[in-house]
Short mmCIF file of N, CA, C and O in Angstrom, two decimals:
data_model
loop_
_atom_site.label_atom_id
_atom_site.label_comp_id
_atom_site.label_asym_id
_atom_site.label_seq_id
_atom_site.Cartn_x
_atom_site.Cartn_y
_atom_site.Cartn_z
N UNK A 1 -0.11 -59.03 3.02
CA UNK A 1 -1.02 -59.00 4.14
C UNK A 1 -0.52 -58.04 5.24
O UNK A 1 -1.32 -57.44 5.92
N UNK A 2 0.79 -57.94 5.38
CA UNK A 2 1.31 -57.07 6.43
C UNK A 2 0.97 -55.61 6.15
O UNK A 2 0.73 -54.83 7.07
N UNK A 3 0.92 -55.24 4.87
CA UNK A 3 0.57 -53.86 4.54
C UNK A 3 -0.88 -53.57 4.90
O UNK A 3 -1.21 -52.48 5.35
N UNK A 4 -1.77 -54.55 4.71
CA UNK A 4 -3.17 -54.36 5.07
C UNK A 4 -3.32 -54.25 6.58
O UNK A 4 -4.12 -53.46 7.08
N UNK A 5 -2.56 -55.06 7.31
CA UNK A 5 -2.60 -54.97 8.77
C UNK A 5 -2.09 -53.61 9.26
O UNK A 5 -2.66 -53.01 10.17
N UNK A 6 -1.02 -53.13 8.64
CA UNK A 6 -0.47 -51.84 9.03
C UNK A 6 -1.44 -50.71 8.72
O UNK A 6 -1.63 -49.79 9.53
N UNK A 7 -2.08 -50.77 7.56
CA UNK A 7 -3.05 -49.74 7.19
C UNK A 7 -4.25 -49.78 8.12
O UNK A 7 -4.79 -48.73 8.51
N UNK A 8 -4.66 -50.97 8.51
CA UNK A 8 -5.79 -51.11 9.42
C UNK A 8 -5.45 -50.55 10.80
O UNK A 8 -6.27 -49.87 11.42
N UNK A 9 -4.24 -50.79 11.27
CA UNK A 9 -3.82 -50.23 12.56
C UNK A 9 -3.79 -48.71 12.53
O UNK A 9 -4.21 -48.06 13.49
N UNK A 10 -3.30 -48.14 11.43
CA UNK A 10 -3.27 -46.69 11.31
C UNK A 10 -4.68 -46.11 11.31
O UNK A 10 -4.95 -45.09 11.94
N UNK A 11 -5.58 -46.79 10.61
CA UNK A 11 -6.96 -46.31 10.56
C UNK A 11 -7.62 -46.39 11.93
O UNK A 11 -8.38 -45.50 12.32
N UNK A 12 -7.34 -47.44 12.68
CA UNK A 12 -7.89 -47.57 14.02
C UNK A 12 -7.36 -46.47 14.95
O UNK A 12 -8.09 -45.94 15.77
N UNK A 13 -6.09 -46.13 14.82
CA UNK A 13 -5.51 -45.07 15.64
C UNK A 13 -6.14 -43.71 15.31
O UNK A 13 -6.44 -42.92 16.20
N UNK A 14 -6.34 -43.44 14.01
CA UNK A 14 -6.98 -42.19 13.61
C UNK A 14 -8.39 -42.10 14.15
O UNK A 14 -8.83 -41.05 14.61
N UNK A 15 -9.11 -43.21 14.10
CA UNK A 15 -10.47 -43.22 14.61
C UNK A 15 -10.49 -43.02 16.12
O UNK A 15 -11.34 -42.30 16.64
N UNK A 16 -9.54 -43.64 16.81
CA UNK A 16 -9.50 -43.52 18.27
C UNK A 16 -9.29 -42.07 18.70
O UNK A 16 -9.91 -41.60 19.65
N UNK A 17 -8.44 -41.35 17.98
CA UNK A 17 -8.19 -39.96 18.36
C UNK A 17 -9.37 -39.06 18.04
O UNK A 17 -9.67 -38.13 18.79
N UNK A 18 -10.07 -39.33 16.95
CA UNK A 18 -11.18 -38.46 16.58
C UNK A 18 -12.48 -38.83 17.29
O UNK A 18 -13.39 -38.00 17.37
N UNK A 19 -12.58 -40.04 17.81
CA UNK A 19 -13.83 -40.48 18.44
C UNK A 19 -14.15 -39.66 19.68
O UNK A 19 -15.29 -39.26 19.90
N UNK A 20 -13.15 -39.36 20.47
CA UNK A 20 -13.37 -38.61 21.71
C UNK A 20 -13.86 -37.21 21.40
O UNK A 20 -14.84 -36.73 22.00
N UNK A 21 -13.23 -36.54 20.45
CA UNK A 21 -13.67 -35.19 20.11
C UNK A 21 -15.06 -35.21 19.49
O UNK A 21 -15.86 -34.30 19.73
N UNK A 22 -15.39 -36.22 18.72
CA UNK A 22 -16.73 -36.32 18.15
C UNK A 22 -17.79 -36.46 19.23
O UNK A 22 -18.85 -35.83 19.16
N UNK A 23 -17.52 -37.28 20.24
CA UNK A 23 -18.49 -37.47 21.31
C UNK A 23 -18.67 -36.19 22.12
O UNK A 23 -19.78 -35.85 22.53
N UNK A 24 -17.58 -35.47 22.36
CA UNK A 24 -17.68 -34.21 23.10
C UNK A 24 -18.49 -33.19 22.31
O UNK A 24 -19.37 -32.52 22.85
N UNK A 25 -18.20 -33.08 21.01
CA UNK A 25 -18.93 -32.12 20.19
C UNK A 25 -20.41 -32.48 20.09
O UNK A 25 -21.28 -31.60 20.10
N UNK A 26 -20.71 -33.77 20.02
CA UNK A 26 -22.11 -34.18 19.95
C UNK A 26 -22.85 -33.84 21.23
O UNK A 26 -24.00 -33.35 21.20
N UNK A 27 -22.22 -34.09 22.37
CA UNK A 27 -22.88 -33.77 23.64
C UNK A 27 -23.07 -32.27 23.81
O UNK A 27 -24.08 -31.82 24.35
N UNK A 28 -22.11 -31.48 23.34
CA UNK A 28 -22.25 -30.03 23.43
C UNK A 28 -23.34 -29.50 22.50
O UNK A 28 -24.07 -28.57 22.84
N UNK A 29 -23.46 -30.10 21.32
CA UNK A 29 -24.47 -29.63 20.38
C UNK A 29 -25.88 -29.97 20.85
O UNK A 29 -26.85 -29.29 20.49
N UNK A 30 -26.03 -31.00 21.66
CA UNK A 30 -27.34 -31.39 22.16
C UNK A 30 -27.66 -30.78 23.52
O UNK A 30 -28.76 -30.98 24.04
N UNK A 31 -26.73 -30.03 24.08
CA UNK A 31 -26.92 -29.41 25.37
C UNK A 31 -27.85 -28.19 25.22
O UNK A 31 -27.52 -27.23 24.53
N UNK A 32 -29.01 -28.23 25.86
CA UNK A 32 -29.99 -27.16 25.72
C UNK A 32 -29.68 -25.95 26.61
O UNK A 32 -30.28 -24.89 26.42
N UNK A 33 -28.77 -26.10 27.55
CA UNK A 33 -28.45 -24.97 28.44
C UNK A 33 -27.49 -23.98 27.79
O UNK A 33 -27.38 -22.85 28.25
N UNK A 34 -26.81 -24.38 26.73
CA UNK A 34 -25.90 -23.46 26.04
C UNK A 34 -26.68 -22.49 25.17
O UNK A 34 -27.77 -22.82 24.69
N UNK A 35 -26.14 -21.32 24.94
CA UNK A 35 -26.80 -20.39 24.01
C UNK A 35 -26.82 -20.97 22.59
O UNK A 35 -25.99 -21.81 22.22
N UNK A 36 -27.77 -20.53 21.80
CA UNK A 36 -27.94 -21.09 20.45
C UNK A 36 -26.74 -20.81 19.56
O UNK A 36 -26.41 -21.62 18.69
N UNK A 37 -26.06 -19.69 19.77
CA UNK A 37 -24.87 -19.39 18.96
C UNK A 37 -23.78 -20.43 19.20
O UNK A 37 -23.13 -20.89 18.26
N UNK A 38 -23.56 -20.80 20.46
CA UNK A 38 -22.54 -21.81 20.76
C UNK A 38 -22.93 -23.17 20.21
O UNK A 38 -22.08 -23.91 19.71
N UNK A 39 -24.20 -23.53 20.29
CA UNK A 39 -24.65 -24.79 19.71
C UNK A 39 -24.43 -24.81 18.21
O UNK A 39 -23.98 -25.80 17.64
N UNK A 40 -24.72 -23.69 17.57
CA UNK A 40 -24.52 -23.58 16.13
C UNK A 40 -23.04 -23.70 15.76
O UNK A 40 -22.68 -24.38 14.81
N UNK A 41 -22.17 -23.06 16.56
CA UNK A 41 -20.73 -23.11 16.30
C UNK A 41 -20.20 -24.54 16.45
O UNK A 41 -19.37 -25.00 15.67
N UNK A 42 -20.71 -25.25 17.45
CA UNK A 42 -20.29 -26.65 17.67
C UNK A 42 -20.74 -27.52 16.51
O UNK A 42 -20.00 -28.37 16.03
N UNK A 43 -21.96 -27.30 16.02
CA UNK A 43 -22.45 -28.09 14.89
C UNK A 43 -21.64 -27.84 13.63
O UNK A 43 -21.44 -28.75 12.83
N UNK A 44 -21.15 -26.63 13.46
CA UNK A 44 -20.27 -26.35 12.32
C UNK A 44 -18.96 -27.11 12.43
O UNK A 44 -18.44 -27.62 11.43
N UNK A 45 -18.41 -27.18 13.61
CA UNK A 45 -17.16 -27.92 13.81
C UNK A 45 -17.36 -29.42 13.72
O UNK A 45 -16.43 -30.16 13.43
N UNK A 46 -18.57 -29.87 13.96
CA UNK A 46 -18.86 -31.30 13.90
C UNK A 46 -18.82 -31.83 12.47
O UNK A 46 -18.57 -33.00 12.24
N UNK A 47 -19.03 -30.99 11.49
CA UNK A 47 -19.09 -31.43 10.10
C UNK A 47 -17.71 -31.77 9.55
O UNK A 47 -17.61 -32.33 8.46
N UNK A 48 -16.64 -31.43 10.26
CA UNK A 48 -15.29 -31.71 9.77
C UNK A 48 -14.95 -33.19 9.82
O UNK A 48 -14.05 -33.65 9.12
N UNK A 49 -15.66 -33.96 10.64
CA UNK A 49 -15.34 -35.37 10.83
C UNK A 49 -16.25 -36.24 9.97
O UNK A 49 -17.44 -35.97 9.84
N UNK A 50 -15.70 -37.31 9.38
CA UNK A 50 -16.55 -38.20 8.59
C UNK A 50 -17.52 -38.96 9.48
O UNK A 50 -17.16 -39.43 10.56
N UNK A 51 -18.76 -39.09 9.04
CA UNK A 51 -19.77 -39.75 9.84
C UNK A 51 -19.63 -41.26 9.81
O UNK A 51 -20.04 -41.95 10.73
N UNK A 52 -19.09 -41.80 8.74
CA UNK A 52 -19.01 -43.25 8.60
C UNK A 52 -17.61 -43.79 8.87
O UNK A 52 -17.20 -44.78 8.28
N UNK A 53 -16.86 -43.18 9.77
CA UNK A 53 -15.49 -43.60 10.04
C UNK A 53 -15.45 -44.98 10.67
O UNK A 53 -14.54 -45.76 10.43
N UNK A 54 -16.43 -45.28 11.51
CA UNK A 54 -16.44 -46.58 12.18
C UNK A 54 -16.70 -47.71 11.17
O UNK A 54 -16.21 -48.81 11.32
N UNK A 55 -17.46 -47.44 10.14
CA UNK A 55 -17.81 -48.46 9.17
C UNK A 55 -16.58 -48.91 8.38
O UNK A 55 -16.47 -50.05 7.98
N UNK A 56 -15.63 -48.02 8.19
CA UNK A 56 -14.45 -48.33 7.39
C UNK A 56 -13.49 -49.30 8.08
O UNK A 56 -12.67 -49.92 7.42
N UNK A 57 -13.59 -49.43 9.38
CA UNK A 57 -12.68 -50.31 10.10
C UNK A 57 -13.12 -51.75 9.88
O UNK A 57 -14.26 -52.11 10.12
N UNK A 58 -12.19 -52.58 9.44
CA UNK A 58 -12.46 -53.97 9.12
C UNK A 58 -11.73 -54.85 10.13
O UNK A 58 -10.56 -54.66 10.39
N UNK A 59 -12.43 -55.84 10.69
CA UNK A 59 -11.78 -56.77 11.60
C UNK A 59 -10.88 -57.71 10.80
O UNK A 59 -11.30 -58.28 9.80
N UNK A 60 -9.65 -57.85 11.26
CA UNK A 60 -8.69 -58.73 10.60
C UNK A 60 -8.04 -59.64 11.62
O UNK A 60 -7.91 -59.29 12.79
N UNK A 61 -7.64 -60.82 11.15
CA UNK A 61 -6.96 -61.77 12.01
C UNK A 61 -5.59 -61.20 12.39
O UNK A 61 -4.87 -60.64 11.55
N UNK A 62 -5.23 -61.35 13.64
CA UNK A 62 -3.97 -60.79 14.13
C UNK A 62 -2.78 -61.53 13.54
O UNK A 62 -1.75 -60.94 13.24
N UNK A 63 -2.92 -62.82 13.33
CA UNK A 63 -1.80 -63.63 12.85
C UNK A 63 -1.64 -63.60 11.34
O UNK A 63 -0.53 -63.50 10.83
N UNK A 64 -2.74 -63.72 10.61
CA UNK A 64 -2.64 -63.87 9.16
C UNK A 64 -3.11 -62.66 8.38
O UNK A 64 -2.76 -62.52 7.21
N UNK A 65 -3.93 -61.81 8.96
CA UNK A 65 -4.47 -60.67 8.24
C UNK A 65 -5.71 -61.00 7.45
O UNK A 65 -6.20 -60.18 6.68
N UNK A 66 -6.26 -62.18 7.63
CA UNK A 66 -7.46 -62.60 6.92
C UNK A 66 -8.64 -61.78 7.43
O UNK A 66 -8.80 -61.55 8.62
N UNK A 67 -9.51 -61.35 6.49
CA UNK A 67 -10.61 -60.49 6.88
C UNK A 67 -11.94 -61.24 7.00
O UNK A 67 -12.88 -60.72 7.57
N UNK A 68 -12.00 -62.44 6.48
CA UNK A 68 -13.26 -63.19 6.52
C UNK A 68 -13.32 -64.06 7.77
O UNK A 68 -12.32 -64.67 8.16
N UNK A 69 -14.49 -64.14 8.36
CA UNK A 69 -14.80 -64.98 9.53
C UNK A 69 -13.78 -64.82 10.67
O UNK A 69 -13.11 -65.76 11.07
N UNK A 70 -13.70 -63.60 11.18
CA UNK A 70 -12.81 -63.28 12.29
C UNK A 70 -13.65 -63.16 13.56
O UNK A 70 -14.68 -62.48 13.58
N UNK A 71 -13.23 -63.84 14.61
CA UNK A 71 -13.93 -63.80 15.88
C UNK A 71 -13.68 -62.46 16.57
O UNK A 71 -12.54 -61.97 16.60
N UNK A 72 -14.72 -61.87 17.14
CA UNK A 72 -14.57 -60.58 17.82
C UNK A 72 -13.80 -60.72 19.12
O UNK A 72 -13.06 -59.83 19.51
N UNK A 73 -13.99 -61.85 19.79
CA UNK A 73 -13.40 -62.01 21.12
C UNK A 73 -11.89 -62.13 21.09
O UNK A 73 -11.19 -61.52 21.89
N UNK A 74 -11.37 -62.94 20.19
CA UNK A 74 -9.93 -63.21 20.22
C UNK A 74 -9.19 -62.68 19.00
O UNK A 74 -7.98 -62.86 18.89
N UNK A 75 -9.89 -62.02 18.06
CA UNK A 75 -9.28 -61.43 16.88
C UNK A 75 -8.50 -62.46 16.04
O UNK A 75 -7.43 -62.17 15.51
N UNK A 76 -9.02 -63.67 15.97
CA UNK A 76 -8.41 -64.72 15.16
C UNK A 76 -9.42 -65.22 14.14
O UNK A 76 -10.62 -65.27 14.42
N UNK A 77 -8.92 -65.61 12.97
CA UNK A 77 -9.81 -66.21 11.98
C UNK A 77 -10.17 -67.62 12.43
O UNK A 77 -9.53 -68.20 13.31
N UNK A 78 -11.20 -68.16 11.84
CA UNK A 78 -11.66 -69.49 12.26
C UNK A 78 -10.61 -70.55 12.01
O UNK A 78 -10.47 -71.51 12.78
N UNK A 79 -9.81 -70.37 10.98
CA UNK A 79 -8.77 -71.35 10.65
C UNK A 79 -7.67 -71.33 11.71
O UNK A 79 -7.25 -72.39 12.21
N UNK A 80 -7.19 -70.14 12.05
CA UNK A 80 -6.15 -70.03 13.07
C UNK A 80 -6.67 -70.44 14.44
O UNK A 80 -5.95 -71.05 15.23
N UNK A 81 -7.93 -70.12 14.74
CA UNK A 81 -8.52 -70.53 16.01
C UNK A 81 -8.54 -72.05 16.12
O UNK A 81 -8.21 -72.62 17.15
N UNK A 82 -8.89 -72.70 15.04
CA UNK A 82 -8.94 -74.17 15.03
C UNK A 82 -7.55 -74.76 15.20
O UNK A 82 -7.34 -75.72 15.95
N UNK A 83 -6.58 -74.22 14.48
CA UNK A 83 -5.21 -74.75 14.58
C UNK A 83 -4.63 -74.54 15.98
O UNK A 83 -3.99 -75.44 16.53
N UNK A 84 -4.82 -73.36 16.54
CA UNK A 84 -4.30 -73.09 17.88
C UNK A 84 -5.03 -73.92 18.93
O UNK A 84 -4.43 -74.37 19.91
N UNK A 85 -6.33 -74.11 18.75
CA UNK A 85 -7.08 -74.95 19.68
C UNK A 85 -6.65 -76.41 19.60
O UNK A 85 -6.56 -77.10 20.61
N UNK A 86 -6.38 -76.89 18.41
CA UNK A 86 -5.94 -78.26 18.23
C UNK A 86 -4.56 -78.50 18.84
O UNK A 86 -4.28 -79.56 19.41
N UNK A 87 -3.70 -77.49 18.75
CA UNK A 87 -2.35 -77.65 19.31
C UNK A 87 -2.31 -77.42 20.82
O UNK A 87 -1.28 -77.65 21.45
N UNK A 88 -3.41 -76.93 21.40
CA UNK A 88 -3.46 -76.73 22.84
C UNK A 88 -2.96 -75.39 23.30
O UNK A 88 -2.68 -75.19 24.48
N UNK A 89 -2.85 -74.43 22.41
CA UNK A 89 -2.35 -73.10 22.79
C UNK A 89 -3.42 -72.22 23.42
O UNK A 89 -3.10 -71.25 24.09
N UNK A 90 -4.68 -72.54 23.21
CA UNK A 90 -5.77 -71.75 23.78
C UNK A 90 -6.25 -72.47 25.03
O UNK A 90 -6.76 -73.58 24.97
N UNK A 91 -6.08 -71.83 26.19
CA UNK A 91 -6.45 -72.47 27.43
C UNK A 91 -7.97 -72.49 27.60
O UNK A 91 -8.66 -71.55 27.20
N UNK A 92 -8.46 -73.55 28.18
CA UNK A 92 -9.89 -73.67 28.45
C UNK A 92 -10.71 -74.14 27.28
O UNK A 92 -11.93 -74.27 27.38
N UNK A 93 -10.10 -74.42 26.17
CA UNK A 93 -10.81 -74.88 24.98
C UNK A 93 -10.76 -76.39 24.92
O UNK A 93 -9.67 -76.97 24.97
N UNK A 94 -11.92 -77.00 24.81
CA UNK A 94 -11.98 -78.46 24.75
C UNK A 94 -12.72 -78.88 23.49
O UNK A 94 -13.65 -78.19 23.05
N UNK A 95 -12.34 -79.99 22.95
CA UNK A 95 -13.03 -80.54 21.78
C UNK A 95 -14.36 -81.10 22.26
O UNK A 95 -14.44 -81.80 23.26
N UNK A 96 -15.41 -80.74 21.55
CA UNK A 96 -16.73 -81.22 21.94
C UNK A 96 -17.32 -82.06 20.81
O UNK A 96 -17.02 -81.88 19.65
N UNK A 97 -18.18 -82.97 21.19
CA UNK A 97 -18.93 -83.77 20.21
C UNK A 97 -20.31 -83.97 20.74
O UNK A 97 -20.53 -84.05 21.95
N UNK A 98 -21.26 -84.05 19.85
CA UNK A 98 -22.64 -84.26 20.28
C UNK A 98 -23.37 -85.17 19.34
O UNK A 98 -23.00 -85.52 18.31
#
């Protein structure tokens, strides 16, 4: 599991560095005030980046590396969230019944 976590962290770092340049290139290619040659040159450079890079990133539990049913807010799987909540490690969490 640690290898999957490490690979996921590396992939997130690569995406973070390329995301800024992708957004800049996209805004430049859609800028109508630039000459058409510059817009064309920017569009050529835009093709170097994969379009589906964000899709490849998988949410994983920080503690266990589990990929199924991971909460977006706290990056914990439902099992770890339940155990930490039961032990009182998560502040503001109360057991509810209805």
